[in-house]
PDB file of C-alpha atoms and ligand atoms in Angstrom:
ATOM      1  CA  MET W  19      53.498 -12.374  16.133  1.00 98.00           C
ATOM      2  CA  ARG W  20      51.953  -8.905  16.153  1.00 98.00           C
ATOM      3  CA  PHE W  21      53.411  -6.109  14.031  1.00 98.00           C
ATOM      4  CA  VAL W  22      52.491  -2.496  13.321  1.00 98.00           C
ATOM      5  CA  VAL W  23      52.847  -1.707   9.599  1.00 98.00           C
ATOM      6  CA  ALA W  24      52.770   1.985   8.634  1.00 99.00           C
ATOM      7  CA  ILE W  25      52.516   3.067   4.993  1.00 98.00           C
ATOM      8  CA  THR W  26      53.442   6.682   4.216  1.00 98.00           C
ATOM      9  CA  GLY W  27      53.510   8.829   1.088  1.00 98.00           C
ATOM     10  CA  ALA W  28      56.776   7.788  -0.523  1.00 98.00           C
ATOM     11  CA  SER W  29      57.109   5.938  -3.782  1.00 98.00           C
ATOM     12  CA  GLY W  30      57.303   2.151  -3.344  1.00 98.00           C
ATOM     13  CA  ALA W  31      53.836   1.176  -2.147  1.00 98.00           C
ATOM     14  CA  ILE W  32      54.486  -2.314  -3.543  1.00 98.00           C
ATOM     15  CA  TYR W  33      57.016  -2.899  -0.743  1.00 98.00           C
ATOM     16  CA  ALA W  34      54.180  -2.474   1.759  1.00 98.00           C
ATOM     17  CA  VAL W  35      51.798  -4.628  -0.284  1.00 98.00           C
ATOM     18  CA  ARG W  36      54.279  -7.524  -0.343  1.00 98.00           C
ATOM     19  CA  LEU W  37      55.001  -7.130   3.373  1.00 98.00           C
ATOM     20  CA  LEU W  38      51.279  -7.178   4.206  1.00 98.00           C
ATOM     21  CA  LYS W  39      50.766 -10.290   2.066  1.00 98.00           C
ATOM     22  CA  ALA W  40      53.701 -12.053   3.737  1.00 98.00           C
ATOM     23  CA  CYS W  41      52.494 -11.139   7.251  1.00 98.00           C
ATOM     24  CA  LEU W  42      48.995 -12.453   6.546  1.00 98.00           C
ATOM     25  CA  ASP W  43      50.319 -15.605   4.823  1.00 98.00           C
ATOM     26  CA  LEU W  44      52.602 -16.267   7.810  1.00 98.00           C
ATOM     27  CA  GLY W  45      49.737 -15.927  10.289  1.00 98.00           C
ATOM     28  CA  HIS W  46      50.840 -12.691  11.952  1.00 98.00           C
ATOM     29  CA  HIS W  47      48.491 -10.013  13.268  1.00 98.00           C
ATOM     30  CA  VAL W  48      48.973  -6.634  11.562  1.00 98.00           C
ATOM     31  CA  ASP W  49      47.979  -3.274  13.000  1.00 98.00           C
ATOM     32  CA  LEU W  50      47.914  -1.142   9.845  1.00 98.00           C
ATOM     33  CA  ILE W  51      48.209   2.654   9.668  1.00 98.00           C
ATOM     34  CA  VAL W  52      48.177   4.450   6.302  1.00 98.00           C
ATOM     35  CA  SER W  53      48.819   8.192   6.048  1.00 98.00           C
ATOM     36  CA  ASP W  54      46.761  10.282   3.598  1.00 98.00           C
ATOM     37  CA  TYR W  55      49.618  10.355   1.080  1.00 98.00           C
ATOM     38  CA  GLY W  56      50.244   6.654   1.727  1.00 98.00           C
ATOM     39  CA  LYS W  57      46.661   6.072   0.540  1.00 98.00           C
ATOM     40  CA  ARG W  58      47.310   8.173  -2.558  1.00 98.00           C
ATOM     41  CA  LEU W  59      50.478   6.228  -3.435  1.00 98.00           C
ATOM     42  CA  LEU W  60      48.647   2.901  -2.988  1.00 98.00           C
ATOM     43  CA  ILE W  61      46.122   4.119  -5.577  1.00 98.00           C
ATOM     44  CA  GLU W  62      48.682   5.605  -7.988  1.00 98.00           C
ATOM     45  CA  GLU W  63      51.216   2.760  -7.879  1.00 98.00           C
ATOM     46  CA  CYS W  64      49.163  -0.339  -7.016  1.00 98.00           C
ATOM     47  CA  GLU W  65      45.570   0.527  -8.014  1.00 98.00           C
ATOM     48  CA  PHE W  66      44.480  -0.180  -4.446  1.00 98.00           C
ATOM     49  CA  ASN W  67      41.862   2.187  -3.018  1.00 98.00           C
ATOM     50  CA  LEU W  68      41.377   1.630   0.713  1.00 97.00           C
ATOM     51  CA  LYS W  69      38.018   3.420   0.470  1.00 97.00           C
ATOM     52  CA  THR W  70      36.522   0.698  -1.716  1.00 97.00           C
ATOM     53  CA  GLU W  71      38.487  -2.466  -0.840  1.00 97.00           C
ATOM     54  CA  THR W  72      39.963  -4.100   2.243  1.00 97.00           C
ATOM     55  CA  VAL W  73      43.584  -5.296   2.231  1.00 98.00           C
ATOM     56  CA  GLU W  74      42.378  -8.919   2.084  1.00 97.00           C
ATOM     57  CA  GLN W  75      40.070  -8.201  -0.901  1.00 97.00           C
ATOM     58  CA  PHE W  76      42.864  -6.389  -2.729  1.00 98.00           C
ATOM     59  CA  LEU W  77      45.361  -9.238  -2.151  1.00 98.00           C
ATOM     60  CA  ASP W  78      42.809 -11.791  -3.412  1.00 97.00           C
ATOM     61  CA  ARG W  79      42.157  -9.700  -6.527  1.00 98.00           C
ATOM     62  CA  ARG W  80      45.820  -9.093  -7.297  1.00 97.00           C
ATOM     63  CA  TYR W  81      47.379 -12.432  -6.317  1.00 97.00           C
ATOM     64  CA  GLY W  82      44.447 -14.871  -6.320  1.00 96.00           C
ATOM     65  CA  ALA W  83      42.085 -15.883  -3.530  1.00 96.00           C
ATOM     66  CA  ALA W  84      43.786 -17.707  -0.678  1.00 94.00           C
ATOM     67  CA  GLU W  85      43.193 -18.725   2.917  1.00 94.00           C
ATOM     68  CA  ARG W  86      45.405 -16.411   4.933  1.00 96.00           C
ATOM     69  CA  ALA W  87      46.022 -17.318   8.586  1.00 96.00           C
ATOM     70  CA  GLY W  88      46.851 -13.761   9.647  1.00 98.00           C
ATOM     71  CA  THR W  89      44.521 -10.987  10.751  1.00 98.00           C
ATOM     72  CA  LEU W  90      44.549  -7.222  10.271  1.00 98.00           C
ATOM     73  CA  THR W  91      43.205  -4.199  12.135  1.00 98.00           C
ATOM     74  CA  HIS W  92      43.157  -0.893  10.261  1.00 98.00           C
ATOM     75  CA  HIS W  93      43.687   2.259  12.399  1.00 98.00           C
ATOM     76  CA  ARG W  94      43.181   5.839  11.223  1.00 98.00           C
ATOM     77  CA  ASP W  95      46.356   7.960  11.134  1.00 98.00           C
ATOM     78  CA  SER W  96      44.418  10.763  12.837  1.00 97.00           C
ATOM     79  CA  ASP W  97      43.262   8.532  15.714  1.00 97.00           C
ATOM     80  CA  MET W  98      45.658   9.296  18.547  1.00 97.00           C
ATOM     81  CA  GLY W  99      43.349   7.305  20.823  1.00 97.00           C
ATOM     82  CA  ALA W 100      43.947   4.023  18.943  1.00 98.00           C
ATOM     83  CA  CYS W 101      45.135   1.157  21.174  1.00 98.00           C
ATOM     84  CA  ILE W 102      48.596   1.179  19.561  1.00 98.00           C
ATOM     85  CA  ALA W 103      49.154   4.786  20.703  1.00 98.00           C
ATOM     86  CA  SER W 104      49.996   3.287  24.109  1.00 97.00           C
ATOM     87  CA  GLY W 105      52.952   1.139  25.123  1.00 97.00           C
ATOM     88  CA  SER W 106      50.635  -0.764  27.457  1.00 97.00           C
ATOM     89  CA  GLN W 107      49.594  -2.713  24.354  1.00 97.00           C
ATOM     90  CA  ARG W 108      52.071  -5.412  23.334  1.00 97.00           C
ATOM     91  CA  TRP W 109      53.422  -5.686  19.793  1.00 98.00           C
ATOM     92  CA  ASP W 110      56.593  -7.304  18.529  1.00 98.00           C
ATOM     93  CA  GLY W 111      57.842  -4.510  16.303  1.00 98.00           C
ATOM     94  CA  MET W 112      56.918  -1.844  13.785  1.00 98.00           C
ATOM     95  CA  VAL W 113      57.914  -1.105  10.214  1.00 98.00           C
ATOM     96  CA  VAL W 114      57.382   2.151   8.306  1.00 99.00           C
ATOM     97  CA  ILE W 115      57.342   1.056   4.655  1.00 98.00           C
ATOM     98  CA  PRO W 116      57.879   3.073   2.566  1.00 98.00           C
ATOM     99  CA  CYS W 117      58.878   5.956   4.848  1.00 99.00           C
ATOM    100  CA  SER W 118      58.652   9.502   3.459  1.00 98.00           C
ATOM    101  CA  MET W 119      61.238  12.099   4.450  1.00 98.00           C
ATOM    102  CA  LYS W 120      58.445  13.987   6.216  1.00 98.00           C
ATOM    103  CA  THR W 121      57.548  11.038   8.453  1.00 98.00           C
ATOM    104  CA  LEU W 122      61.240  10.270   8.966  1.00 98.00           C
ATOM    105  CA  SER W 123      61.645  13.823  10.260  1.00 98.00           C
ATOM    106  CA  GLY W 124      58.673  13.409  12.599  1.00 98.00           C
ATOM    107  CA  ILE W 125      60.091  10.170  14.008  1.00 98.00           C
ATOM    108  CA  ALA W 126      63.620  11.550  14.349  1.00 98.00           C
ATOM    109  CA  HIS W 127      62.345  14.610  16.219  1.00 98.00           C
ATOM    110  CA  GLY W 128      59.763  12.800  18.345  1.00 98.00           C
ATOM    111  CA  THR W 129      56.924  15.055  17.229  1.00 97.00           C
ATOM    112  CA  ALA W 130      54.293  12.294  17.509  1.00 97.00           C
ATOM    113  CA  SER W 131      51.831  14.462  15.547  1.00 97.00           C
ATOM    114  CA  ASN W 132      49.860  11.570  14.000  1.00 98.00           C
ATOM    115  CA  LEU W 133      49.388   7.874  14.796  1.00 98.00           C
ATOM    116  CA  VAL W 134      52.312   6.743  12.594  1.00 98.00           C
ATOM    117  CA  GLU W 135      54.740   9.056  14.400  1.00 98.00           C
ATOM    118  CA  ARG W 136      53.248   8.385  17.831  1.00 98.00           C
ATOM    119  CA  THR W 137      53.392   4.588  17.442  1.00 98.00           C
ATOM    120  CA  ALA W 138      56.972   4.788  16.175  1.00 98.00           C
ATOM    121  CA  ASP W 139      57.793   6.936  19.219  1.00 98.00           C
ATOM    122  CA  VAL W 140      56.168   4.382  21.536  1.00 98.00           C
ATOM    123  CA  THR W 141      57.947   1.497  19.781  1.00 98.00           C
ATOM    124  CA  LEU W 142      61.296   3.184  20.429  1.00 98.00           C
ATOM    125  CA  LYS W 143      60.574   4.101  24.049  1.00 98.00           C
ATOM    126  CA  GLU W 144      59.436   0.538  24.763  1.00 98.00           C
ATOM    127  CA  ARG W 145      62.695  -0.734  23.223  1.00 98.00           C
ATOM    128  CA  ARG W 146      60.900  -2.746  20.549  1.00 98.00           C
ATOM    129  CA  PRO W 147      62.262  -3.140  17.004  1.00 98.00           C
ATOM    130  CA  LEU W 148      61.465  -0.222  14.700  1.00 98.00           C
ATOM    131  CA  VAL W 149      62.357  -0.683  11.018  1.00 99.00           C
ATOM    132  CA  ILE W 150      62.353   2.397   8.785  1.00 99.00           C
ATOM    133  CA  VAL W 151      62.354   1.882   5.005  1.00 99.00           C
ATOM    134  CA  PRO W 152      63.230   5.348   3.622  1.00 98.00           C
ATOM    135  CA  ARG W 153      62.608   6.150  -0.051  1.00 98.00           C
ATOM    136  CA  GLU W 154      64.108   9.294  -1.487  1.00 98.00           C
ATOM    137  CA  THR W 155      66.903   9.959  -3.921  1.00 98.00           C
ATOM    138  CA  PRO W 156      69.147  11.861  -3.897  1.00 98.00           C
ATOM    139  CA  MET W 157      69.188  12.727  -0.199  1.00 98.00           C
ATOM    140  CA  ASN W 158      70.087  16.104   1.264  1.00 98.00           C
ATOM    141  CA  MET W 159      71.924  16.680   4.544  1.00 98.00           C
ATOM    142  CA  ILE W 160      68.620  17.056   6.438  1.00 98.00           C
ATOM    143  CA  HIS W 161      67.504  13.583   5.302  1.00 98.00           C
ATOM    144  CA  LEU W 162      70.888  12.081   6.200  1.00 98.00           C
ATOM    145  CA  GLU W 163      70.921  13.715   9.629  1.00 98.00           C
ATOM    146  CA  ASN W 164      67.391  12.536  10.342  1.00 98.00           C
ATOM    147  CA  LEU W 165      68.338   8.975   9.397  1.00 98.00           C
ATOM    148  CA  GLN W 166      71.278   9.213  11.767  1.00 98.00           C
ATOM    149  CA  LYS W 167      69.086  10.585  14.579  1.00 98.00           C
ATOM    150  CA  ALA W 168      66.544   7.775  14.123  1.00 98.00           C
ATOM    151  CA  ALA W 169      69.301   5.152  14.047  1.00 98.00           C
ATOM    152  CA  ARG W 170      70.834   6.581  17.232  1.00 98.00           C
ATOM    153  CA  ALA W 171      67.426   6.363  18.913  1.00 98.00           C
ATOM    154  CA  GLY W 172      67.358   2.650  18.097  1.00 98.00           C
ATOM    155  CA  ALA W 173      65.658   2.344  14.694  1.00 98.00           C
ATOM    156  CA  ALA W 174      66.996  -0.044  12.059  1.00 98.00           C
ATOM    157  CA  ILE W 175      67.388   1.766   8.726  1.00 98.00           C
ATOM    158  CA  LEU W 176      66.527  -0.498   5.792  1.00 98.00           C
ATOM    159  CA  PRO W 177      66.781   1.643   2.636  1.00 98.00           C
ATOM    160  CA  ALA W 178      64.458   0.658  -0.199  1.00 97.00           C
ATOM    161  CA  MET W 179      67.452  -0.710  -2.139  1.00 97.00           C
ATOM    162  CA  PRO W 180      66.701  -4.231  -3.356  1.00 96.00           C
ATOM    163  CA  ALA W 181      69.626  -6.476  -4.314  1.00 95.00           C
ATOM    164  CA  PHE W 182      70.008  -8.071  -7.716  1.00 94.00           C
ATOM    165  CA  TYR W 183      71.994 -11.210  -6.808  1.00 91.00           C
ATOM    166  CA  GLN W 184      68.649 -13.013  -6.342  1.00 88.00           C
ATOM    167  CA  LYS W 185      68.055 -12.521 -10.104  1.00 93.00           C
ATOM    168  CA  PRO W 186      64.651 -10.849  -9.667  1.00 95.00           C
ATOM    169  CA  ARG W 187      62.245 -11.267 -12.589  1.00 96.00           C
ATOM    170  CA  THR W 188      59.317  -9.151 -11.388  1.00 97.00           C
ATOM    171  CA  PHE W 189      58.602  -6.072  -9.284  1.00 97.00           C
ATOM    172  CA  GLU W 190      57.199  -8.520  -6.719  1.00 97.00           C
ATOM    173  CA  ASP W 191      60.582 -10.308  -6.525  1.00 97.00           C
ATOM    174  CA  LEU W 192      62.311  -6.958  -5.919  1.00 97.00           C
ATOM    175  CA  ALA W 193      59.790  -5.949  -3.266  1.00 98.00           C
ATOM    176  CA  ASP W 194      60.008  -9.358  -1.550  1.00 98.00           C
ATOM    177  CA  PHE W 195      63.707  -8.800  -0.937  1.00 97.00           C
ATOM    178  CA  ILE W 196      62.930  -5.679   1.113  1.00 98.00           C
ATOM    179  CA  ALA W 197      59.833  -7.205   2.775  1.00 98.00           C
ATOM    180  CA  GLY W 198      61.909 -10.262   3.741  1.00 98.00           C
ATOM    181  CA  ARG W 199      64.716  -8.140   5.156  1.00 98.00           C
ATOM    182  CA  ALA W 200      62.144  -6.212   7.216  1.00 98.00           C
ATOM    183  CA  LEU W 201      60.655  -9.461   8.573  1.00 98.00           C
ATOM    184  CA  SER W 202      64.136 -10.717   9.511  1.00 98.00           C
ATOM    185  CA  LEU W 203      64.838  -7.492  11.430  1.00 98.00           C
ATOM    186  CA  LEU W 204      61.494  -7.952  13.221  1.00 98.00           C
ATOM    187  CA  GLY W 205      62.487 -11.487  14.209  1.00 97.00           C
ATOM    188  CA  SER W 206      60.116 -13.373  11.904  1.00 98.00           C
ATOM    189  CA  GLU W 207      61.011 -16.367   9.741  1.00 95.00           C
ATOM    190  CA  HIS W 208      59.966 -16.088   6.086  1.00 96.00           C
ATOM    191  CA  GLY W 209      60.583 -17.732   2.731  1.00 94.00           C
ATOM    192  CA  LEU W 210      60.485 -14.626   0.579  1.00 95.00           C
ATOM    193  CA  PHE W 211      63.866 -15.245  -1.034  1.00 92.00           C
ATOM    194  CA  GLU W 212      66.669 -17.787  -0.904  1.00 89.00           C
ATOM    195  CA  PRO W 213      69.491 -16.808   1.468  1.00 89.00           C
ATOM    196  CA  TRP W 214      72.825 -16.278  -0.281  1.00 89.00           C
ATOM    197  CA  LYS W 215      74.653 -19.608  -0.257  1.00 88.00           C
ATOM    198  CA  GLY W 216      78.106 -18.368  -1.240  1.00 89.00           C
TER     199      GLY W 216
HETATM  200  C1  FMN U 310      53.307  10.725  -6.316  1.00 59.55           C
HETATM  201  C2  FMN U 310      54.091  11.155  -5.100  1.00 59.55           C
HETATM  202  C3  FMN U 310      55.309  10.550  -4.839  1.00 59.55           C
HETATM  203  C4  FMN U 310      56.070  10.933  -3.715  1.00 59.55           C
HETATM  204  N1  FMN U 310      57.246  10.282  -3.470  1.00 59.55           N
HETATM  205  C5  FMN U 310      57.948  10.602  -2.358  1.00 59.55           C
HETATM  206  C6  FMN U 310      59.130   9.855  -2.049  1.00 59.55           C
HETATM  207  O1  FMN U 310      59.531   8.915  -2.741  1.00 59.55           O
HETATM  208  N2  FMN U 310      59.779  10.195  -0.906  1.00 59.55           N
HETATM  209  C7  FMN U 310      59.366  11.197  -0.069  1.00 59.55           C
HETATM  210  O2  FMN U 310      60.003  11.420   0.953  1.00 59.55           O
HETATM  211  N3  FMN U 310      58.236  11.925  -0.367  1.00 59.55           N
HETATM  212  C8  FMN U 310      57.530  11.641  -1.481  1.00 59.55           C
HETATM  213  N4  FMN U 310      56.376  12.346  -1.761  1.00 59.55           N
HETATM  214  C9  FMN U 310      56.002  13.492  -0.902  1.00 59.55           C
HETATM  215  C10 FMN U 310      55.243  13.053   0.353  1.00 59.55           C
HETATM  216  O3  FMN U 310      54.090  12.312  -0.009  1.00 59.55           O
HETATM  217  C11 FMN U 310      54.836  14.281   1.184  1.00 59.55           C
HETATM  218  O4  FMN U 310      55.994  14.839   1.770  1.00 59.55           O
HETATM  219  C12 FMN U 310      53.817  13.972   2.239  1.00 59.55           C
HETATM  220  O5  FMN U 310      53.583  15.141   2.991  1.00 59.55           O
HETATM  221  C13 FMN U 310      54.252  12.852   3.154  1.00 59.55           C
HETATM  222  O6  FMN U 310      53.311  12.703   4.192  1.00 59.55           O
HETATM  223  P1  FMN U 310      53.238  11.379   5.052  1.00 59.55           P
HETATM  224  O7  FMN U 310      54.621  11.047   5.496  1.00 59.55           O
HETATM  225  O8  FMN U 310      52.341  11.717   6.197  1.00 59.55           O
HETATM  226  O9  FMN U 310      52.655  10.298   4.189  1.00 59.55           O
HETATM  227  C14 FMN U 310      55.599  11.961  -2.866  1.00 59.55           C
HETATM  228  C15 FMN U 310      54.359  12.568  -3.129  1.00 59.55           C
HETATM  229  C16 FMN U 310      53.619  12.181  -4.235  1.00 59.55           C
HETATM  230  C17 FMN U 310      52.286  12.847  -4.498  1.00 59.55           C
END
């Protein structure tokens, strides 16, 4: 499958890291967009500098070298001429993880002022799955209204709120719960956590 993964400047970069690892392990193609503040949060929270390392190199360093069946294309957030700016390209869904309140606002209002917002706009107009993983707390009325607007336009809202019934031991376990939920909403199988058996 082919997914667009957008990383923006909200806390929780590890959610994106675990989603990228899962996509590549599962053999998906990822079209990656990282906003400027997304890059900063990757450095601050995960010690991953996109200027000096590729995603594959970072994953090998952090989790051990592995053959990964998936592939990745990195697009610049400022490149409105990237192939994924057009609905004529086919992709199976998009996830914004984590999604800042600023990018949420841009998506909810259809401003399409950078590649993240434009591709989310295209994903919605083409009636493809769009998963938004907002990260802010507490939320004001503007945030709540923007979430409602995005949901009404067709986005699935998946708050960065991991569950604890899986008995997570590590930050990776917590992040895998959200990454797995995102993959399920995008229609991809995964083995990131055991489904609740009752
Ligand atoms: C260390 C750091 C943490 C931040 N955490 C959040 C956050 O959790 N949620 C949020 O909405 N904005 C957060 N921000 C603010 C956004 O990064 C800022 O609004 C930025 O303009 C978002 O731009 P982007 O959506 O294009 O990445 C944070 C900023 C910094 C520097």
